[in-house]
mmCIF file of C-alpha atoms in Angstrom:
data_model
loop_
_atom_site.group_PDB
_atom_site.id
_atom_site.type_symbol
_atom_site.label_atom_id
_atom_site.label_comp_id
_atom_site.label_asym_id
_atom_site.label_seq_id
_atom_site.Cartn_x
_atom_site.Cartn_y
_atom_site.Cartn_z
ATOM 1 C CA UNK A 240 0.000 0.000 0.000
ATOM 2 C CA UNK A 241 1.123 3.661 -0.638
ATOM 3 C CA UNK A 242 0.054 5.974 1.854
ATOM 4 C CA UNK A 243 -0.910 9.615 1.310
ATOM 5 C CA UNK A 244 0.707 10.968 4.468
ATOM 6 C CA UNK A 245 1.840 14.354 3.435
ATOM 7 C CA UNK A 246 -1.308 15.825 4.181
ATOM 8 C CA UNK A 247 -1.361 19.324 6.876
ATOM 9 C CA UNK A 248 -5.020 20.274 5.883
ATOM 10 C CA UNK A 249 -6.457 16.960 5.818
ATOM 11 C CA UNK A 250 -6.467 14.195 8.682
ATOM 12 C CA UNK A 251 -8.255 10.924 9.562
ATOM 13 C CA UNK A 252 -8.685 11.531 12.596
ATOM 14 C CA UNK A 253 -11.191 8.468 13.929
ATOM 15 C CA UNK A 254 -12.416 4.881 12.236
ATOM 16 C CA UNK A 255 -15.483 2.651 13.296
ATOM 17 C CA UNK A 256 -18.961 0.997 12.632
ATOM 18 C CA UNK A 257 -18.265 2.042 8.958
ATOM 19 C CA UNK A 258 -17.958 5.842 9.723
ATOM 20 C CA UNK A 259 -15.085 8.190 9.690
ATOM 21 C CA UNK A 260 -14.207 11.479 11.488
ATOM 22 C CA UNK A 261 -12.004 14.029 9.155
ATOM 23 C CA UNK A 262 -10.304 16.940 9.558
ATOM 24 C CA UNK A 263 -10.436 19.297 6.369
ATOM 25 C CA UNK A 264 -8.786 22.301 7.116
ATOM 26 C CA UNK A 265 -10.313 23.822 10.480
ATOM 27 C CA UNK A 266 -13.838 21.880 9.714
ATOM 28 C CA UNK A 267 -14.488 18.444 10.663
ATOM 29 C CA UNK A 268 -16.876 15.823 9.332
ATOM 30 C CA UNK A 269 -18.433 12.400 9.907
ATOM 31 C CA UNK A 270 -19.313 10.784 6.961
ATOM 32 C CA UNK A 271 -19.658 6.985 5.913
ATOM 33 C CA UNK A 272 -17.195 4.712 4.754
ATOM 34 C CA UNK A 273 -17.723 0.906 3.537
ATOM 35 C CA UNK A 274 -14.171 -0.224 4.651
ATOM 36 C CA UNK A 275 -14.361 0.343 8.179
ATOM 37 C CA UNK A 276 -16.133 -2.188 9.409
ATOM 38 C CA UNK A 277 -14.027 -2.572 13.097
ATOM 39 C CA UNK A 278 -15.819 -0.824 15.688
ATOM 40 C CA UNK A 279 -15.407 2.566 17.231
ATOM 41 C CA UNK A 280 -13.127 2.633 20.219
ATOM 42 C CA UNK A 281 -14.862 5.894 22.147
ATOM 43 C CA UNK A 282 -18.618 5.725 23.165
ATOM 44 C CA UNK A 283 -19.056 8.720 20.277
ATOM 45 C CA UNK A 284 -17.666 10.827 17.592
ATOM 46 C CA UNK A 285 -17.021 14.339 20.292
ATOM 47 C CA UNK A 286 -16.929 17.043 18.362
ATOM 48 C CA UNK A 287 -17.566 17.776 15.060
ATOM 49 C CA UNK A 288 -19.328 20.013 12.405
ATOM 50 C CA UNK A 289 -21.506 18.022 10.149
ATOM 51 C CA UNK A 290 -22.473 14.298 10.107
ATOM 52 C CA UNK A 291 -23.709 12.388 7.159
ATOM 53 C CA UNK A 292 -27.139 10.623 7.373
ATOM 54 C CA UNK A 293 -27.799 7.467 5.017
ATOM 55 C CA UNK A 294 -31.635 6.984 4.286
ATOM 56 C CA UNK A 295 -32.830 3.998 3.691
ATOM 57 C CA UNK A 296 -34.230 4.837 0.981
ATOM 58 C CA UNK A 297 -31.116 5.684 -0.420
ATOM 59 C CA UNK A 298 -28.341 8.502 -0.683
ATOM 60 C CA UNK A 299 -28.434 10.807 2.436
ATOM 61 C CA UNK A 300 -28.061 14.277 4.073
ATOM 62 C CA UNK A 301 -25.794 16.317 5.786
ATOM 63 C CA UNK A 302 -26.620 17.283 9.656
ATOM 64 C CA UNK A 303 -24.779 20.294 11.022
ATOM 65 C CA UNK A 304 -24.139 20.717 14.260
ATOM 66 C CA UNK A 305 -23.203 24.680 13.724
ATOM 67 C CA UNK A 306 -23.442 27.109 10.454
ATOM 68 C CA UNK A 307 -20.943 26.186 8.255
ATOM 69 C CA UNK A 308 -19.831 28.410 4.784
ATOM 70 C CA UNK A 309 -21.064 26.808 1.402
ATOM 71 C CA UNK A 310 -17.271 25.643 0.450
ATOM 72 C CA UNK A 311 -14.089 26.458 1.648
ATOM 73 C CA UNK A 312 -10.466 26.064 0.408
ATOM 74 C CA UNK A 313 -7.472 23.434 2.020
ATOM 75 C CA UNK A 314 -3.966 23.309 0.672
ATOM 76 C CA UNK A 315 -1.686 20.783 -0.590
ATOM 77 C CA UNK A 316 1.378 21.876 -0.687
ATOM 78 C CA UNK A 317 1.480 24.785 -3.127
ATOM 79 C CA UNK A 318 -2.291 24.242 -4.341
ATOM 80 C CA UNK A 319 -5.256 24.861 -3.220
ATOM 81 C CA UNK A 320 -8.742 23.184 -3.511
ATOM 82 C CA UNK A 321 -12.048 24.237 -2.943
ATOM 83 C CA UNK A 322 -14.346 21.680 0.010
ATOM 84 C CA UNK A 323 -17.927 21.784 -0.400
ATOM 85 C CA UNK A 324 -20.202 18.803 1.084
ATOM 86 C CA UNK A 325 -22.793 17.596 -1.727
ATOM 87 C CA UNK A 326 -25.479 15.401 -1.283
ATOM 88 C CA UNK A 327 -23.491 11.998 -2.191
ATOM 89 C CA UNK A 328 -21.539 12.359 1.029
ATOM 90 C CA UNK A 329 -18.406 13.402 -0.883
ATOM 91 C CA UNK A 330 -16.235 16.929 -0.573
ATOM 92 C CA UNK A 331 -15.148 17.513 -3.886
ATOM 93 C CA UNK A 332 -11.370 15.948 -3.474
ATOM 94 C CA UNK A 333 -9.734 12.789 -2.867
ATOM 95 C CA UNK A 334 -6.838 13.353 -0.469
ATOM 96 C CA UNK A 335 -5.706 9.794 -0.860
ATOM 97 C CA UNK A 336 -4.903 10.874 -4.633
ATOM 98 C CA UNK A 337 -2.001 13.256 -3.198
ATOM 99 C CA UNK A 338 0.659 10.229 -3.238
ATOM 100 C CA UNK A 339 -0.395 9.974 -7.065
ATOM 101 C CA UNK A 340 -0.333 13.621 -7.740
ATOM 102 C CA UNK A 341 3.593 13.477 -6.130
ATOM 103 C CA UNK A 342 4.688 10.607 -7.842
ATOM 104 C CA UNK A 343 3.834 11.889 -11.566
ATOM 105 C CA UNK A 344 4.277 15.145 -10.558
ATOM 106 C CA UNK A 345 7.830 14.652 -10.199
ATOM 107 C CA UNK A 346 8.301 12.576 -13.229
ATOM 108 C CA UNK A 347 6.915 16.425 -15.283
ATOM 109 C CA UNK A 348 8.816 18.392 -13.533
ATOM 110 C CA UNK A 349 12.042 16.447 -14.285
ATOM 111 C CA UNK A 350 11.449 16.932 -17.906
ATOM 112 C CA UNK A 351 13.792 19.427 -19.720
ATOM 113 C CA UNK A 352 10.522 20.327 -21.896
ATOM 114 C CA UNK A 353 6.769 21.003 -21.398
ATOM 115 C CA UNK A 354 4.777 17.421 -21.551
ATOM 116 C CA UNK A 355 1.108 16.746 -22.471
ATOM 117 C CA UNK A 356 -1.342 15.212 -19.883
ATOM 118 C CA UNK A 357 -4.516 13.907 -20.273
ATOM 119 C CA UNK A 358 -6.761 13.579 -17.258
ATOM 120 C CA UNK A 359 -9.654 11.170 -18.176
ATOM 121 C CA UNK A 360 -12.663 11.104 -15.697
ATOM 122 C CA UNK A 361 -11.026 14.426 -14.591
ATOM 123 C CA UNK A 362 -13.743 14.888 -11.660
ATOM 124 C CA UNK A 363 -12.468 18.489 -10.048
ATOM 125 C CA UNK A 364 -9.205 18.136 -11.045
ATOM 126 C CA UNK A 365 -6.801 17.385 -8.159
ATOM 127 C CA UNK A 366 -4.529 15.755 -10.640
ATOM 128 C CA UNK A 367 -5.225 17.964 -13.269
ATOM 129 C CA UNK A 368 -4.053 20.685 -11.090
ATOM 130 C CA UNK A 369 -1.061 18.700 -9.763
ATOM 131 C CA UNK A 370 0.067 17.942 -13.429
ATOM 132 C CA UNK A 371 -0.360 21.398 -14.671
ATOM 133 C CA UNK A 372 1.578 23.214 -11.360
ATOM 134 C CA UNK A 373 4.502 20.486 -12.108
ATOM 135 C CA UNK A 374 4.876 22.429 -15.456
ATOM 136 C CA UNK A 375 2.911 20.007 -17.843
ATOM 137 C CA UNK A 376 -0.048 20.941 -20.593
ATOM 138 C CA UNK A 377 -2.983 18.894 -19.662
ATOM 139 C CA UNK A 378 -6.328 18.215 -21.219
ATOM 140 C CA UNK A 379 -8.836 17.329 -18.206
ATOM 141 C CA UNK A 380 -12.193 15.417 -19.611
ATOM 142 C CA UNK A 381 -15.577 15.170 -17.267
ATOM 143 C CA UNK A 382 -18.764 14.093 -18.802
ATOM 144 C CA UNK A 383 -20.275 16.499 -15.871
ATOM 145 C CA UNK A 384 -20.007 20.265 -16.785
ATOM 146 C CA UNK A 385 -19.897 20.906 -13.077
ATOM 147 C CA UNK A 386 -17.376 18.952 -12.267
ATOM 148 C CA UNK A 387 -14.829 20.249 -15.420
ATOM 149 C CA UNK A 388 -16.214 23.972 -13.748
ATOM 150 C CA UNK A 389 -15.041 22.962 -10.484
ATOM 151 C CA UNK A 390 -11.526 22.136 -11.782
ATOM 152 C CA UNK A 391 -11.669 25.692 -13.273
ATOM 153 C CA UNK A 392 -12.369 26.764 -9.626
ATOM 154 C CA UNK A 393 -9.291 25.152 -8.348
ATOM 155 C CA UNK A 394 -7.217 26.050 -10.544
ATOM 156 C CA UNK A 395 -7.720 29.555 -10.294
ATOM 157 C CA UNK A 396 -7.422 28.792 -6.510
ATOM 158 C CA UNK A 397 -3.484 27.708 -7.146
ATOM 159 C CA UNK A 398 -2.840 30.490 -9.373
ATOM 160 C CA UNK A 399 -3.320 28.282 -12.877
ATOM 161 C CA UNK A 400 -6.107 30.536 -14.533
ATOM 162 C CA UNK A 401 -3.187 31.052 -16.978
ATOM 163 C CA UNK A 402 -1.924 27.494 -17.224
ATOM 164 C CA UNK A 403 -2.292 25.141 -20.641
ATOM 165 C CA UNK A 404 -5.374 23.710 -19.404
ATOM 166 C CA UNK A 405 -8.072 22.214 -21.885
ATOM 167 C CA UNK A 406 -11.350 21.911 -20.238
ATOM 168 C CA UNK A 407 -13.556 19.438 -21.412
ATOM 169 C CA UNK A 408 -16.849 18.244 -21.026
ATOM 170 C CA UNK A 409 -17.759 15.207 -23.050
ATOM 171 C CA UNK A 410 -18.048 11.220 -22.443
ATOM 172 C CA UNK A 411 -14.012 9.936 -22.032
ATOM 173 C CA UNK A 412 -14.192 7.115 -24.668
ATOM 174 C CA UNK A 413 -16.112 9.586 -27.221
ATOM 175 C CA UNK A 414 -12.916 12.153 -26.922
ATOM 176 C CA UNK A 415 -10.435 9.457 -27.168
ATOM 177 C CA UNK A 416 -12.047 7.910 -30.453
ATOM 178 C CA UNK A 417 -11.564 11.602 -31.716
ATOM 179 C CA UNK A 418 -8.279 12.255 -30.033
ATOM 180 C CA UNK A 419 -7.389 8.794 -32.323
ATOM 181 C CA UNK A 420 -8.319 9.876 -35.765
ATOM 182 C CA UNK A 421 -6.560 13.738 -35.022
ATOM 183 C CA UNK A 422 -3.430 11.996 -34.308
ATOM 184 C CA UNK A 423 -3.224 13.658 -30.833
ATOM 185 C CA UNK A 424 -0.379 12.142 -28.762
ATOM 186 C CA UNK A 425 0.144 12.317 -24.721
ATOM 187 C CA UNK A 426 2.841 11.615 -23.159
ATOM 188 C CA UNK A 427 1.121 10.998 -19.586
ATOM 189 C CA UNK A 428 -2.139 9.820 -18.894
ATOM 190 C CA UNK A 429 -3.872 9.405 -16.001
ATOM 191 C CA UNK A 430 -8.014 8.022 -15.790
ATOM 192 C CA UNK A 431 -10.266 7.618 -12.677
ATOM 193 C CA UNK A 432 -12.866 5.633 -14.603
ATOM 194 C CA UNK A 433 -16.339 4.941 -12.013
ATOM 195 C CA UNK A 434 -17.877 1.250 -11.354
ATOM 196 C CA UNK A 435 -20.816 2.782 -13.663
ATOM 197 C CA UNK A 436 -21.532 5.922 -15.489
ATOM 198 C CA UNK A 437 -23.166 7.775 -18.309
ATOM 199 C CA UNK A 438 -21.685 10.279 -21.053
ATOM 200 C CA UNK A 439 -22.995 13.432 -21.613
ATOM 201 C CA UNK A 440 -24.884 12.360 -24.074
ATOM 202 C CA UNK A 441 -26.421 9.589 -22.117
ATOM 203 C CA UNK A 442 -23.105 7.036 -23.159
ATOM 204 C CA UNK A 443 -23.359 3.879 -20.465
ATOM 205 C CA UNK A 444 -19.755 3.029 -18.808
ATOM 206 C CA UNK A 445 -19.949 -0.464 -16.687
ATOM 207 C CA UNK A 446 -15.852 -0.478 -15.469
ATOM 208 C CA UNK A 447 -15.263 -4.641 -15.960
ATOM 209 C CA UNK A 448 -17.064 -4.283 -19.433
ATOM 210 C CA UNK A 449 -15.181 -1.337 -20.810
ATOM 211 C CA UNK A 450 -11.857 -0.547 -19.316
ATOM 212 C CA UNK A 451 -9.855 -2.519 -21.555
ATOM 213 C CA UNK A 452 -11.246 -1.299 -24.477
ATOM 214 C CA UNK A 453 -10.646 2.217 -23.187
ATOM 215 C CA UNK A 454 -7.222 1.317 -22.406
ATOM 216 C CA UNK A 455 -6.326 -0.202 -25.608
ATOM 217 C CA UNK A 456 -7.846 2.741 -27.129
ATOM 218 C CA UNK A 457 -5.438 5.164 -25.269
ATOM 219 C CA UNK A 458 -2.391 3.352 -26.449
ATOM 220 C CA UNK A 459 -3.226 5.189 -29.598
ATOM 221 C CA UNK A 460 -2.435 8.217 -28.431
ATOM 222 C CA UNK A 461 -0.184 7.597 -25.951
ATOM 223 C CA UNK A 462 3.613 8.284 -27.032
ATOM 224 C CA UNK A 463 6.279 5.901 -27.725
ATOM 225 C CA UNK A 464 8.642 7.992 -25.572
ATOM 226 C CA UNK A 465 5.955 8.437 -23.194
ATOM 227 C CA UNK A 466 6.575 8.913 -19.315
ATOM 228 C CA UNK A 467 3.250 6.979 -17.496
ATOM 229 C CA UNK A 468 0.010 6.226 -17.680
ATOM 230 C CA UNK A 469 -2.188 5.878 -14.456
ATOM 231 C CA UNK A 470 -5.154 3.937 -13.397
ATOM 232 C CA UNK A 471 -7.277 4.761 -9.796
ATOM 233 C CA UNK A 472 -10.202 2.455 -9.325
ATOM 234 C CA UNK A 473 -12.636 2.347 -6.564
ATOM 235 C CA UNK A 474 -14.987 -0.845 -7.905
ATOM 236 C CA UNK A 475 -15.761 -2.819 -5.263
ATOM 237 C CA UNK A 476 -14.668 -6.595 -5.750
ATOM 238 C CA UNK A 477 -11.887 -6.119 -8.478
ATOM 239 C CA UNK A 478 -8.262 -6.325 -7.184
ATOM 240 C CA UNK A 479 -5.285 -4.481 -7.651
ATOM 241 C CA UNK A 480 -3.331 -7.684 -9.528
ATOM 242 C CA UNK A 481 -6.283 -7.606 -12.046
ATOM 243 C CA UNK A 482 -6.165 -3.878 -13.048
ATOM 244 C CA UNK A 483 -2.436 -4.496 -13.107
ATOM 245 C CA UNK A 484 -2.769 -7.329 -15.561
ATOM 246 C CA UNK A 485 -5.113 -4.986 -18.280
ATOM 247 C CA UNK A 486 -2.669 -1.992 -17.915
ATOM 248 C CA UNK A 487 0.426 -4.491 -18.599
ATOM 249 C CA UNK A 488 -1.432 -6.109 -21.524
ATOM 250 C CA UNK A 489 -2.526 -3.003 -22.708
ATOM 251 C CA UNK A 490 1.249 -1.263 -22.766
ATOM 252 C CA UNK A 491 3.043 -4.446 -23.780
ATOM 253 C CA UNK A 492 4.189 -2.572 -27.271
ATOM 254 C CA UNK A 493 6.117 0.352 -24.686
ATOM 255 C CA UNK A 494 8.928 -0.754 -22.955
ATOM 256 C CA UNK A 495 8.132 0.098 -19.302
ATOM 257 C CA UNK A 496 7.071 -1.336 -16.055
ATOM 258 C CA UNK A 497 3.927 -1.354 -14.470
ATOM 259 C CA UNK A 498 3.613 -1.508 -10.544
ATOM 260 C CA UNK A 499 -0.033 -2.152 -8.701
ATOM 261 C CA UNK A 500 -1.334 -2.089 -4.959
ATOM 262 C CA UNK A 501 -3.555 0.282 -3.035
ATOM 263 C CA UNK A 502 -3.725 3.548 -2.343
ATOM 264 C CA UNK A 503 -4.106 4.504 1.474
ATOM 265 C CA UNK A 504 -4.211 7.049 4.724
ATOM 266 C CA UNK A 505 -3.252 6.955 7.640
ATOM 267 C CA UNK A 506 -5.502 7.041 10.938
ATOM 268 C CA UNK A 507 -4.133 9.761 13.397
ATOM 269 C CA UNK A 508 -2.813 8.439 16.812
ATOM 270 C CA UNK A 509 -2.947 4.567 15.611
ATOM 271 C CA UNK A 510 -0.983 2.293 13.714
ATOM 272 C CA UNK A 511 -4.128 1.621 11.089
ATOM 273 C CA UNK A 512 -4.520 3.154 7.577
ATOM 274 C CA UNK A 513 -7.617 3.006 5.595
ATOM 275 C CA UNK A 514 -7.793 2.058 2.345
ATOM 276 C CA UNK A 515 -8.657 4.111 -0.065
ATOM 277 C CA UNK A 516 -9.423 2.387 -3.343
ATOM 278 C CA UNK A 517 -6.404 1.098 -6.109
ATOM 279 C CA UNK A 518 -3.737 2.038 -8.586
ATOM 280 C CA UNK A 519 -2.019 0.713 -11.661
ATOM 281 C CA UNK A 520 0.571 2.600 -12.883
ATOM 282 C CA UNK A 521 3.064 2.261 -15.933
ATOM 283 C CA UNK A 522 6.368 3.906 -16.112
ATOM 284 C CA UNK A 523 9.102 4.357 -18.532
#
């Protein structure tokens, strides 16, 4: 497991009966989680600012305990990203993503020259931003145009209004297909495809169906003296060694390695991490 653990905005700072207690910035929240499934050590969750409700009939709210603004802003390192709670208990931002974001962001800014990106299932663009502020152009794809306008929103936050960011909104394997016959190439890319989803124009993703397909797809574009290409996964039921296996199939024309495992953070005063979902990732 890799372990995002560079965090000073964001801690875990509690685990148990499938909830978790986080600190984002100076606001803290409860909100479910279907890993932790060992109980809570303390009779409750102190204090906090908002707790997530499930309903049974699905989905959930938010209950605040106090007045809290509509969104607010943590850093990472030298970027910033804007928090909001919606109404699928998530905040906008993955932190466990950050050991990602280091990891390729390094490999950019090594480069001697400016390097293309492209961020598939681009959500609000934590590694869109962390690709662009290491010094590469990126192209960030959402089939949701709030999501793609949330990415704006961040990166104007870390001072990348001005950055070579393409900002689109459109179904991933529709823009690769076109990315194909242009003769676009990338030399990094990086995908956070869902368990299920739907295009913008109504385009059905199902991850075991199509991800190979998508991935051999992307080796058309993808450059013969390319640097990585990245895979995060959160489907329930498919292991690390399996994503592994398409991405190595996929890239076995590029000579290059391909590493797999989970991604993970830590739990604050205890020796227990929580994971976090999975990577595959290929490297020159």
């Amino acid at each position: 497991m890799i372990l995002a653990n560079s965090w000073k905005d964001y801690e875990i700072l509690e685990c148990g009966d499938g909830m978790k207690k986080e600190r984002w910035g100076d606001i803290v929240l409860v909100r479910p989680d279907p890993q932790v499934i060992w109980p809570r050590k303390t009779p409750d969750w102190g204090q906090f600012d908002a707790y997530y409700q499930r309903s049974a009939k699905g989905g959930g709210s938010w209950d605040y305990r106090k007045a809290l603004p509509e969104s607010w802003i943590i850093r990472y390192r030298d970027r910033r990203f804007k928090i909001r709670p919606t109404n699928f208990k998530h905040t906008g931002l993955f932190p466990e993503q950050a050991v990602n974001w280091d990891w390729f962001g390094e490999k950019i800014s090594n480069q001697k020259k400016q390097i293309k990106v492209l961020n598939l299932f681009g959500y609000t663009g934590g590694a869109t931003i962390a690709a662009a502020a290491a010094g590469a152009e990126v192209c960030h794809v959402d089939a949701a145009k709030g999501m793609v306008a949330w990415c704006r929103e961040n990166a104007a936050l870390s001072n990348l209004s001005e950055a070579p960011i393409r900002y689109i909104v459109d179904d991933c394997v529709k823009f690769v297909e076109r990315e194909i016959r242009r003769g676009t190439k990338y030399q990094g890319i990086i995908m956070d495809p869902p368990s299920y989803g739907r295009g913008s124009k109504g385009e059905v993703w199902q991850f075991e169906r199509d991800l190979y397909g998508l991935l051999q797809k992307c080796t058309k574009i993808f450059d013969t003296k390319g640097l990585f290409f990245l895979v995060n996964a959160y489907t329930t039921g498919v292991s690390p060694t399996v994503v592994g296996n398409l991405l190595r199939e996929s890239m076995s024309g590029f000579d290059g390695k391909v590493s797999s495992g989970e991604v993970g953070l830590p739990i604050s005063r205890t020796a227990n991490t929580l994971p976090c979902g999975l990577y595959a990732r290929w490297e020159s």
